[in-house]
Coordinates of C-alpha atoms in Angstrom, one line a residue:
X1 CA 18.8 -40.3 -40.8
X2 CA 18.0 -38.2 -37.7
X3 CA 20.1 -37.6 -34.8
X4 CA 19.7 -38.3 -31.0
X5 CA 22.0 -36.4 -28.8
X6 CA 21.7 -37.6 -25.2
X7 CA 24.3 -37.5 -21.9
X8 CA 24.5 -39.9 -19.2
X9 CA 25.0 -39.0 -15.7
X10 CA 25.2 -40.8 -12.4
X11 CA 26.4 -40.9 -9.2
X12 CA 30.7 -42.0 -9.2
X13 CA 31.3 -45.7 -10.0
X14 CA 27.2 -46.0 -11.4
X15 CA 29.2 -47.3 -14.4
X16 CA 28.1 -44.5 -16.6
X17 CA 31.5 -44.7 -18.4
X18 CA 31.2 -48.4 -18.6
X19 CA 28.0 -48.3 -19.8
X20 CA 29.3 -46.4 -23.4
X21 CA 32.0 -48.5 -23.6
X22 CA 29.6 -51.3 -23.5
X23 CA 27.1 -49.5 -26.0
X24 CA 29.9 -48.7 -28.3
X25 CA 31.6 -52.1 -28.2
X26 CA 28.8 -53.9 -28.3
X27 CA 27.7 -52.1 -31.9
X28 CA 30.9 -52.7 -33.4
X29 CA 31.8 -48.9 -33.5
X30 CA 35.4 -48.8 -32.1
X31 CA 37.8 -49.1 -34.9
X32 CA 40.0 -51.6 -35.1
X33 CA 43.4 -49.5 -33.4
X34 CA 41.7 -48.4 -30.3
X35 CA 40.3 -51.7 -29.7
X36 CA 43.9 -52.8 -29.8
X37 CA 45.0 -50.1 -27.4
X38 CA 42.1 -51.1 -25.1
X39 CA 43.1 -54.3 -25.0
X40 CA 46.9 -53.6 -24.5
X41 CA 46.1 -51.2 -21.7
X42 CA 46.6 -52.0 -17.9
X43 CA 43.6 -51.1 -16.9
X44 CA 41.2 -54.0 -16.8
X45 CA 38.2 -55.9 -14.5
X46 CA 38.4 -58.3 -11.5
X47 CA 37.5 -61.2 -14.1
X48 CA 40.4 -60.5 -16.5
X49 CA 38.3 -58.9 -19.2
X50 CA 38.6 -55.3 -21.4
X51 CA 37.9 -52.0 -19.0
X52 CA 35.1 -50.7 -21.4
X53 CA 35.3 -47.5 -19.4
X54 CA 39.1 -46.6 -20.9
X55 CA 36.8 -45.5 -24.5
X56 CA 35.5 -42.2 -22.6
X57 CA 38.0 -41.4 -19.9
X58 CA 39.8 -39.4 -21.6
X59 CA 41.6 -37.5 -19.1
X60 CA 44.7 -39.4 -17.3
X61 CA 43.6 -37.8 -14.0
X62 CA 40.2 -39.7 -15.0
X63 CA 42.1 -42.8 -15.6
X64 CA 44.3 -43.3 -12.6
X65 CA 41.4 -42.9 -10.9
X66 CA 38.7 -44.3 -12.7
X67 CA 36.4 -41.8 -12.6
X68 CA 34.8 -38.9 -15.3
X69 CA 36.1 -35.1 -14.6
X70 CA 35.2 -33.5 -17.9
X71 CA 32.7 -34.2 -20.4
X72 CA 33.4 -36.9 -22.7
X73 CA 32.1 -36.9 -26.3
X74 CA 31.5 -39.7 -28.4
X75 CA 29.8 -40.5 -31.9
X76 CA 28.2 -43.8 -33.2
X77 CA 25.9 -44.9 -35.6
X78 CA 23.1 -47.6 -36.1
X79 CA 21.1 -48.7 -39.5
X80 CA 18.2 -46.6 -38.0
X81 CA 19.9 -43.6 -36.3
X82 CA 22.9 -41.6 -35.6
X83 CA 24.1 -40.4 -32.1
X84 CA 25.6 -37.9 -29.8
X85 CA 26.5 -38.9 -26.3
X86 CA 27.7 -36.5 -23.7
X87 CA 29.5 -39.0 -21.1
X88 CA 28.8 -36.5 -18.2
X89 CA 30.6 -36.5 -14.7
X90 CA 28.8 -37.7 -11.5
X91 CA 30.8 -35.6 -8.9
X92 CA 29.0 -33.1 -7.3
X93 CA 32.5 -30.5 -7.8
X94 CA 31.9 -31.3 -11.6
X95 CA 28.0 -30.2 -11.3
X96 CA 29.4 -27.4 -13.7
X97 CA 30.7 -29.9 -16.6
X98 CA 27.3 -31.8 -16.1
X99 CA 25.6 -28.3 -16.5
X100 CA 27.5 -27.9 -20.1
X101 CA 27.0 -31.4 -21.7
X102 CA 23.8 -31.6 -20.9
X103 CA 22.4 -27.8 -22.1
X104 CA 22.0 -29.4 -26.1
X105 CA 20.5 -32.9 -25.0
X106 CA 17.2 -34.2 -26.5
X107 CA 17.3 -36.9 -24.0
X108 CA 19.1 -37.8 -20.5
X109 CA 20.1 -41.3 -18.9
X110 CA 20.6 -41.4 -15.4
X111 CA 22.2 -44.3 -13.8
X112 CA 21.7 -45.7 -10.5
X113 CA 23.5 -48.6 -8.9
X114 CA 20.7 -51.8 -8.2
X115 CA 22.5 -52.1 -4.8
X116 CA 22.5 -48.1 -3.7
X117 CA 19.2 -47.3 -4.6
X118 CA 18.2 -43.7 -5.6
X119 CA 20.8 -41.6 -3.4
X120 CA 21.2 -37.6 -3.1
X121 CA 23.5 -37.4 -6.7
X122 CA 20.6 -39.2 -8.4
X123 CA 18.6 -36.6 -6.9
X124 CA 20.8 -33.9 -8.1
X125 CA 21.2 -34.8 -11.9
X126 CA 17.2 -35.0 -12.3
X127 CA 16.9 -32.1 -10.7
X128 CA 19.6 -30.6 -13.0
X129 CA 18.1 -32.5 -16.0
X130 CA 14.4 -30.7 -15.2
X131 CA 16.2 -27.4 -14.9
X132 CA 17.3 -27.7 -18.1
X133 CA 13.9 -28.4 -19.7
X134 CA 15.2 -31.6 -21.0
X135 CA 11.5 -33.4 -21.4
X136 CA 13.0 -37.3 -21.6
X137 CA 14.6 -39.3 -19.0
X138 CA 15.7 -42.7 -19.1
X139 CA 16.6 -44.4 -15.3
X140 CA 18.8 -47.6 -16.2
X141 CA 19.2 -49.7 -13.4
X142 CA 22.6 -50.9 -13.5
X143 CA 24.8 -53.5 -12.1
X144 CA 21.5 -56.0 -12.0
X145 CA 24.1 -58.9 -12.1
X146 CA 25.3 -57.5 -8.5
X147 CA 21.9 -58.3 -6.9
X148 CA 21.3 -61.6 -8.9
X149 CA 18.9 -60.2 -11.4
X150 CA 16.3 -59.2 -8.4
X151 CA 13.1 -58.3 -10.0
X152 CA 12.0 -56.3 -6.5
X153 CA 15.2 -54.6 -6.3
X154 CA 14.3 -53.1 -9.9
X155 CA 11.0 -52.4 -9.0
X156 CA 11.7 -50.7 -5.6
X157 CA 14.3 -48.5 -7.1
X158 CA 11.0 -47.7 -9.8
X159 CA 9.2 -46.7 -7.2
X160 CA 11.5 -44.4 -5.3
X161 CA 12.4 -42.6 -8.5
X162 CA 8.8 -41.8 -9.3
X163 CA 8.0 -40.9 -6.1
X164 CA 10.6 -37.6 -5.8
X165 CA 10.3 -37.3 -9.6
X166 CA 6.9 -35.7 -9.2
X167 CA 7.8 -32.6 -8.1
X168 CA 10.0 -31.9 -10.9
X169 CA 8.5 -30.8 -15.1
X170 CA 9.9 -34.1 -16.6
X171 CA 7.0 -35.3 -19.2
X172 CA 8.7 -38.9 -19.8
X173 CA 10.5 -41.3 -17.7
X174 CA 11.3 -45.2 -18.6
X175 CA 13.1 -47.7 -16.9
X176 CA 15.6 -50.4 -18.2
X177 CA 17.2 -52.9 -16.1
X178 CA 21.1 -53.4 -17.5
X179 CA 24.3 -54.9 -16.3
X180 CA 27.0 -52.3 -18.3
X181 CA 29.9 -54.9 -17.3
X182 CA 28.4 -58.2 -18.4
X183 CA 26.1 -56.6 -21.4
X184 CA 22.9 -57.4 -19.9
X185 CA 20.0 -55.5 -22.1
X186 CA 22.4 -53.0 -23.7
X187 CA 22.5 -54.3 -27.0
X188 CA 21.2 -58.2 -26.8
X189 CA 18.2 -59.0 -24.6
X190 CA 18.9 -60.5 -21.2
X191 CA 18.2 -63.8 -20.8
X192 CA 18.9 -63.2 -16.8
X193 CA 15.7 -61.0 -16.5
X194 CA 13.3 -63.1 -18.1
X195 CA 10.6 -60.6 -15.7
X196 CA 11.6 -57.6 -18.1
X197 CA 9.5 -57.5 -21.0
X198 CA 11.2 -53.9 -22.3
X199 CA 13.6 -53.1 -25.1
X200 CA 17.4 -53.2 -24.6
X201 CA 19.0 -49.5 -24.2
X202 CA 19.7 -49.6 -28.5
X203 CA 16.5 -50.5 -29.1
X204 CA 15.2 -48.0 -26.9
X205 CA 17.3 -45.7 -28.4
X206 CA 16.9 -46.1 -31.7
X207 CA 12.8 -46.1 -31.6
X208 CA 12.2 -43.4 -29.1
X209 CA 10.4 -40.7 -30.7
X210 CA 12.7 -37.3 -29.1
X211 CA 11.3 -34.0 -31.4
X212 CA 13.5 -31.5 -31.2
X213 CA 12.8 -28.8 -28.4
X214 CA 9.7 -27.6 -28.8
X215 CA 9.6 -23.7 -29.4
X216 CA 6.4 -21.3 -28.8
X217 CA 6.5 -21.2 -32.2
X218 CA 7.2 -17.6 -32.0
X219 CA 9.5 -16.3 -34.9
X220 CA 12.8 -15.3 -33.1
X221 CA 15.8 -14.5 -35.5
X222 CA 18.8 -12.4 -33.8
X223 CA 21.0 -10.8 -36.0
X224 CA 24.9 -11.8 -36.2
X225 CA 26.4 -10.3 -39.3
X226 CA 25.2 -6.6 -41.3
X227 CA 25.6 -7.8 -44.9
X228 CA 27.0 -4.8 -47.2
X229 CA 29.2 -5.8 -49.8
X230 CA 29.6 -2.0 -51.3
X231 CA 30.5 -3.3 -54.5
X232 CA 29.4 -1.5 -57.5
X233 CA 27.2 -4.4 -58.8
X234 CA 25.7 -4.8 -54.7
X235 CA 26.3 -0.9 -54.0
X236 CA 22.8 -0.6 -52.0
X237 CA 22.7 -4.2 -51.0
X238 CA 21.5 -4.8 -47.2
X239 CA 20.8 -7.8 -45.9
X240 CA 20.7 -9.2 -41.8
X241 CA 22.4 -12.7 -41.4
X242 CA 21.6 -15.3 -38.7
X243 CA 20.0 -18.0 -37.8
X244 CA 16.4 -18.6 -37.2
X245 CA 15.8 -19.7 -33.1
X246 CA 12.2 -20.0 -33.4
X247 CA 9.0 -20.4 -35.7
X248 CA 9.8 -19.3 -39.2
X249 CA 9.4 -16.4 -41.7
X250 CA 7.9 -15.7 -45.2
X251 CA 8.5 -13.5 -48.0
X252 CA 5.9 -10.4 -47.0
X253 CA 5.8 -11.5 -43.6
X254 CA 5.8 -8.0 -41.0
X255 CA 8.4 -8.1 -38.8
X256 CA 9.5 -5.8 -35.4
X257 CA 13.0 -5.3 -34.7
X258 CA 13.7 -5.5 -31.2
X259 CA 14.5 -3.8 -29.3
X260 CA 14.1 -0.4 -30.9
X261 CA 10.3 -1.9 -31.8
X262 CA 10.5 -0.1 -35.6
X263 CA 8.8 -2.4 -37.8
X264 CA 9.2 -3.8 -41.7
X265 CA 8.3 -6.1 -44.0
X266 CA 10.6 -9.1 -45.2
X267 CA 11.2 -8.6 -49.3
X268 CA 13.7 -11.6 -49.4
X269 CA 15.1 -14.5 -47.8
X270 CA 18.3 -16.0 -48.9
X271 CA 20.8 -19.2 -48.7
X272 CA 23.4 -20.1 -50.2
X273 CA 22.5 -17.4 -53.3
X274 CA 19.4 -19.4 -53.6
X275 CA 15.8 -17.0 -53.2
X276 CA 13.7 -18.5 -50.6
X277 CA 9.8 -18.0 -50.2
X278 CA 10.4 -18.9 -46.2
X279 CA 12.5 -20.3 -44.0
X280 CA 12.3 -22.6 -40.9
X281 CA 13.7 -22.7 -37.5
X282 CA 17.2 -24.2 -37.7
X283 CA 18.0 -22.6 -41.4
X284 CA 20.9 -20.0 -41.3
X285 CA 19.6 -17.2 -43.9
X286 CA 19.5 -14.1 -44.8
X287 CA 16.7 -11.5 -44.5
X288 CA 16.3 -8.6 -46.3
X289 CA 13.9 -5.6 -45.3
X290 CA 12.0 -3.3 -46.9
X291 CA 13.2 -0.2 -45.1
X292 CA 16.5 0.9 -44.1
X293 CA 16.2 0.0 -40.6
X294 CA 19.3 1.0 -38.2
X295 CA 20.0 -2.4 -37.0
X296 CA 23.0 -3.9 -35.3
X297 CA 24.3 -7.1 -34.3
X298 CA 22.5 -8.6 -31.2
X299 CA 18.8 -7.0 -32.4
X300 CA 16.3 -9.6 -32.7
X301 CA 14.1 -9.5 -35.8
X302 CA 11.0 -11.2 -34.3
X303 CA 7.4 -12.0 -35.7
X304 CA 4.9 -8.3 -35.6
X305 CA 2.1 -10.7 -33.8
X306 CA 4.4 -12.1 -31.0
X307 CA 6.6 -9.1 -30.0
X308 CA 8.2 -9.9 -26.6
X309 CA 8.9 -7.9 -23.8
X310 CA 11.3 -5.6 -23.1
X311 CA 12.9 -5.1 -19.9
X312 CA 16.1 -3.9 -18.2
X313 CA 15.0 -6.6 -15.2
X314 CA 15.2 -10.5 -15.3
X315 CA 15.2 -13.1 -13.2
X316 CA 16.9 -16.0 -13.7
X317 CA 17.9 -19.5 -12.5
X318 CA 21.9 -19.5 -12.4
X319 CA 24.4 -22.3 -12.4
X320 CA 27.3 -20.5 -11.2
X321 CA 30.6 -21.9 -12.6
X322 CA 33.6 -20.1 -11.0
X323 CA 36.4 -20.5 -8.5
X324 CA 35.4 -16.8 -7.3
X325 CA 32.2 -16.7 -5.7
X326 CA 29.8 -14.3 -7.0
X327 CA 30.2 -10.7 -6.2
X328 CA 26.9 -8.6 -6.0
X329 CA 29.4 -5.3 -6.5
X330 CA 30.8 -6.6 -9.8
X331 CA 29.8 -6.0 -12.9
X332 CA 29.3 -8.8 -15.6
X333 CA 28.9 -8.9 -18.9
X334 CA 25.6 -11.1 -20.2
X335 CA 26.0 -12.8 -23.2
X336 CA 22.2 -13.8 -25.1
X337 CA 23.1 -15.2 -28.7
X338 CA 25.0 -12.1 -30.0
X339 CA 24.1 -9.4 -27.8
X340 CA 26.4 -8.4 -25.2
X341 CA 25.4 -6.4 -22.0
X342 CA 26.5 -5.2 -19.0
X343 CA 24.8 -6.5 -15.8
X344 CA 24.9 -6.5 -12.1
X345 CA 23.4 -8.9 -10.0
X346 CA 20.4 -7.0 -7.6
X347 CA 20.1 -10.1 -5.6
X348 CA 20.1 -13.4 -4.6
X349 CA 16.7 -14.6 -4.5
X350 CA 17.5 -18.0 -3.0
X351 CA 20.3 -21.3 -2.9
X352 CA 18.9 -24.3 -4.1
X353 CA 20.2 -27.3 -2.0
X354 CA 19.8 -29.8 -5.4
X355 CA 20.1 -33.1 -2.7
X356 CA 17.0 -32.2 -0.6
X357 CA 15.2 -29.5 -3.8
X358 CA 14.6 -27.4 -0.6
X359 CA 15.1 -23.2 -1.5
X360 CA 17.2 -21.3 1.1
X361 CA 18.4 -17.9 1.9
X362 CA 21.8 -17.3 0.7
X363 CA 24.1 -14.3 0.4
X364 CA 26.5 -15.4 -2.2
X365 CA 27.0 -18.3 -4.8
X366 CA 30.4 -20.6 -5.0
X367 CA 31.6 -23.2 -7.3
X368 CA 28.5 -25.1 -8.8
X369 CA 25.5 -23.4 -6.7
X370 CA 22.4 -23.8 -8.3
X371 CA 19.7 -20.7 -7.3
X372 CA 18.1 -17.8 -8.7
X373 CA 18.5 -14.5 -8.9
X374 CA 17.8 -10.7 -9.9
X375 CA 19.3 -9.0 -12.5
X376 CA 19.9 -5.4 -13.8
X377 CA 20.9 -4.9 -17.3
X378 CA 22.4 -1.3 -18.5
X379 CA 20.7 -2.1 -22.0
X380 CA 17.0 -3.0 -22.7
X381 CA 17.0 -6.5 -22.9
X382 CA 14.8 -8.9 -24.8
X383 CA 14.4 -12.3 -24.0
X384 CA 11.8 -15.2 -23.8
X385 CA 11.8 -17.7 -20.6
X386 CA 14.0 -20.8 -20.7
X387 CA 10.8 -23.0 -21.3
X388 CA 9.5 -21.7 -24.0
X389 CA 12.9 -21.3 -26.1
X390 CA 16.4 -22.4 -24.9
X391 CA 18.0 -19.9 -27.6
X392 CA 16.3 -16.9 -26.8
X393 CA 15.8 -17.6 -22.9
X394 CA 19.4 -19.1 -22.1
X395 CA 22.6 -17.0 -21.7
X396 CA 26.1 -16.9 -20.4
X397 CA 27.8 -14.7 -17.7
X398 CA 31.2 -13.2 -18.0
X399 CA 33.6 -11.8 -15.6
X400 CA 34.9 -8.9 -17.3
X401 CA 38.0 -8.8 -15.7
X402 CA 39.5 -12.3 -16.7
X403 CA 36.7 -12.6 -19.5
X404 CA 36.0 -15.8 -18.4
X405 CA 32.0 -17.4 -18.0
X406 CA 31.2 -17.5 -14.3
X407 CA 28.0 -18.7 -15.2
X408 CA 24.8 -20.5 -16.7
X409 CA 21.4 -18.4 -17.0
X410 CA 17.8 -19.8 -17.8
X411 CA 15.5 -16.8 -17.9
X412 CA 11.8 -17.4 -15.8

């Protein structure tokens, strides 16, 4: 049984909470002493029923106010498929929170309320969603029972959504018109929207074909642990553990370490004590080499026929995620898988204002700014771009002074 990890994101009160109470209610997969504590909590609708929203605010802040702050995490399972939902929050001063729930989603929902419309926060989280590479998006119409199940209010919304959608790398968008309070098309067909011939949001989910990110295909395996026991049995035992980010490797395969560029040949691969004749993205392994290569943690052992580049300057899209606004005369630290570096930022290429998707000048970066920028590393650097592999292309930056990450990098 495969898994779907997806997040959902809206503008504040879409009902994106309400929604996953809903979904999770709906299926049957509370159990049975936090339906109780739901039920016995104060917190509940104009009509006298169950606040489904109380499931994924976690957060008393988020309760007393009835809204989503951090990123809420919640499992659940069907006969056909297991999930992962990232409840996400729809504040524009939680853009940063939306940024990490939604980095490891195969697939994004996006709320918007039937009576709003498509506003500038539903502009924002697709814009966020693209940015991410996430490649399916699914707009559900809430709160249909607000505009009395209005065909053309459905189909309006469609149309504005498509319309500012184009400019963005989204490869598949569907629409679902629900009502998360009253349970309209979540798990049971409506009978209210007898227009809508579509699946309800389970059966949508459960069908919907999501591979998993789609590599280049390029073999990509950075190195995380130097195995040498040094035992008398093991005494000239070497072996480079990891896990594979991209394509996969064979027995005899010639490899490049990068980014020294010194090449070898893989004699064996190994799990679990078990020989393997190859190994697959997604498998943690270990590879042994021919030669006795110097390699460290943070090399990448990559494929000899797709040998990236390797460069000291990159340019990047940047969330930035820190109370401190971004200071061209610091120095960070840039974390890609297991190398660490030290960077500056050269400059600040431009701001993107994410309501209008219009790129200005800007001199600094505050507390969720979305933009691009320059970057000089003091080590030679090797990385793919964000599109062609999250793994290899994504990183974090650190503030070496409080060691905390500032922000969220996706390499052009």
């Amino acid at each position: 049984m495969d898994i779907l990890k997806f997040i959902t994101a809206g503008s504040v009160d879409d009902g994106k909470s309400t929604l996953i109470g809903r979904l999770l209610y709906d299926t049957d997969s509370i159990l049975e002493d936090q339906l109780e504590a739901i039920k016995n909590a104060n917190r509940k609708n104009d009509d006298g029923t169950v606040d489904l929203a109380i499931i994924t605010d976690g957060l008393k802040a988020e309760r007393e106010q009835g809204i989503t702050i951090d990123v809420a995490y919640k499992y659940f399972q069907t006969d056909k498929r297991k999930f992962i939902i990232a409840d996400t929050p729809g504040h524009i001063q939680y853009t940063r929170n939306m940024v990490t729930g939604a980095s490891g989603a195969d697939l994004a929902i996006i709320l918007i309320d039937a009576r709003k419309g498509v506003i500038e926060q539903t502009i924002r989280h697709t814009f966020l969603v693209s940015l991410l590479n996430i490649q399916h998006v699914l707009v559900c119409v809430n709160k249909m029972d607000m505009v009395d199940y209005d065909q053309e209010s459905f189909e309006k919304i469609k149309h504005d959504y498509l319309q500012f959608s184009d400019k963005l790398t989204i490869q598949n968008i569907e629409f679902i018109p629900v009502s998360a309070l009253r349970g309209d098309n979540i798990v049971i067909k409506s009978r209210n929207m007898p227009w809508y011939g579509g699946p309800s949001l389970i059966e949508f989910l459960e069908t919907v074909d999501v591979k998993p990110f789609a590599t280049s295909g390029k073999g990509r395996f950075p190195v995380q642990w130097i195995v040498r026991p040094q035992t008398d049995e093991l005494h000239d035992y070497r072996g480079y553990a990891g896990r594979i980010v991209g394509g996969s490797f064979k027995v005899g395969d010639e490899i490049a370490i990068m980014p020294s560029g010194f090449r070898s040949t893989i004699t064996n691969i190994e799990l679990n004590n078990d020989q393997k004749e190859n190994a697959e993205e997604g498998e943690s392994v270990i590879i042994r080499l021919k030669d006795d290569i110097d390699i460290s943690r943070g090399d990448l052992i990559v494929s000899a026929s797709d040998i990236p580049e390797v460069t000291k300057d990159l340019e990047a899209s940047i969330c930035w995620m820190d109370l401190r606004p971004l200071d061209l005369s610091q120095t960070y630290l840039l974390q890609t898988n297991s190398k660490l570096s030290r960077v500056k930022i050269q400059d600040i290429l431009h701001k993107v204002n994410i309501n209008t998707l219009e790129e200005i000048p800007a001199d600094s970066f505050s507390l969720n700014d979305i933009g691009k920028v320059r970057i000089r590393s003091a080590d030679e650097l090797v990385v793919d771009s964000y599109a062609e592999n999250k793994a290899t292309g994504g990183a974090i930056l650190i503030d070496a002074r409080t060691n905390l990450t500032v922000g969220a990098l996706m390499f052009n």
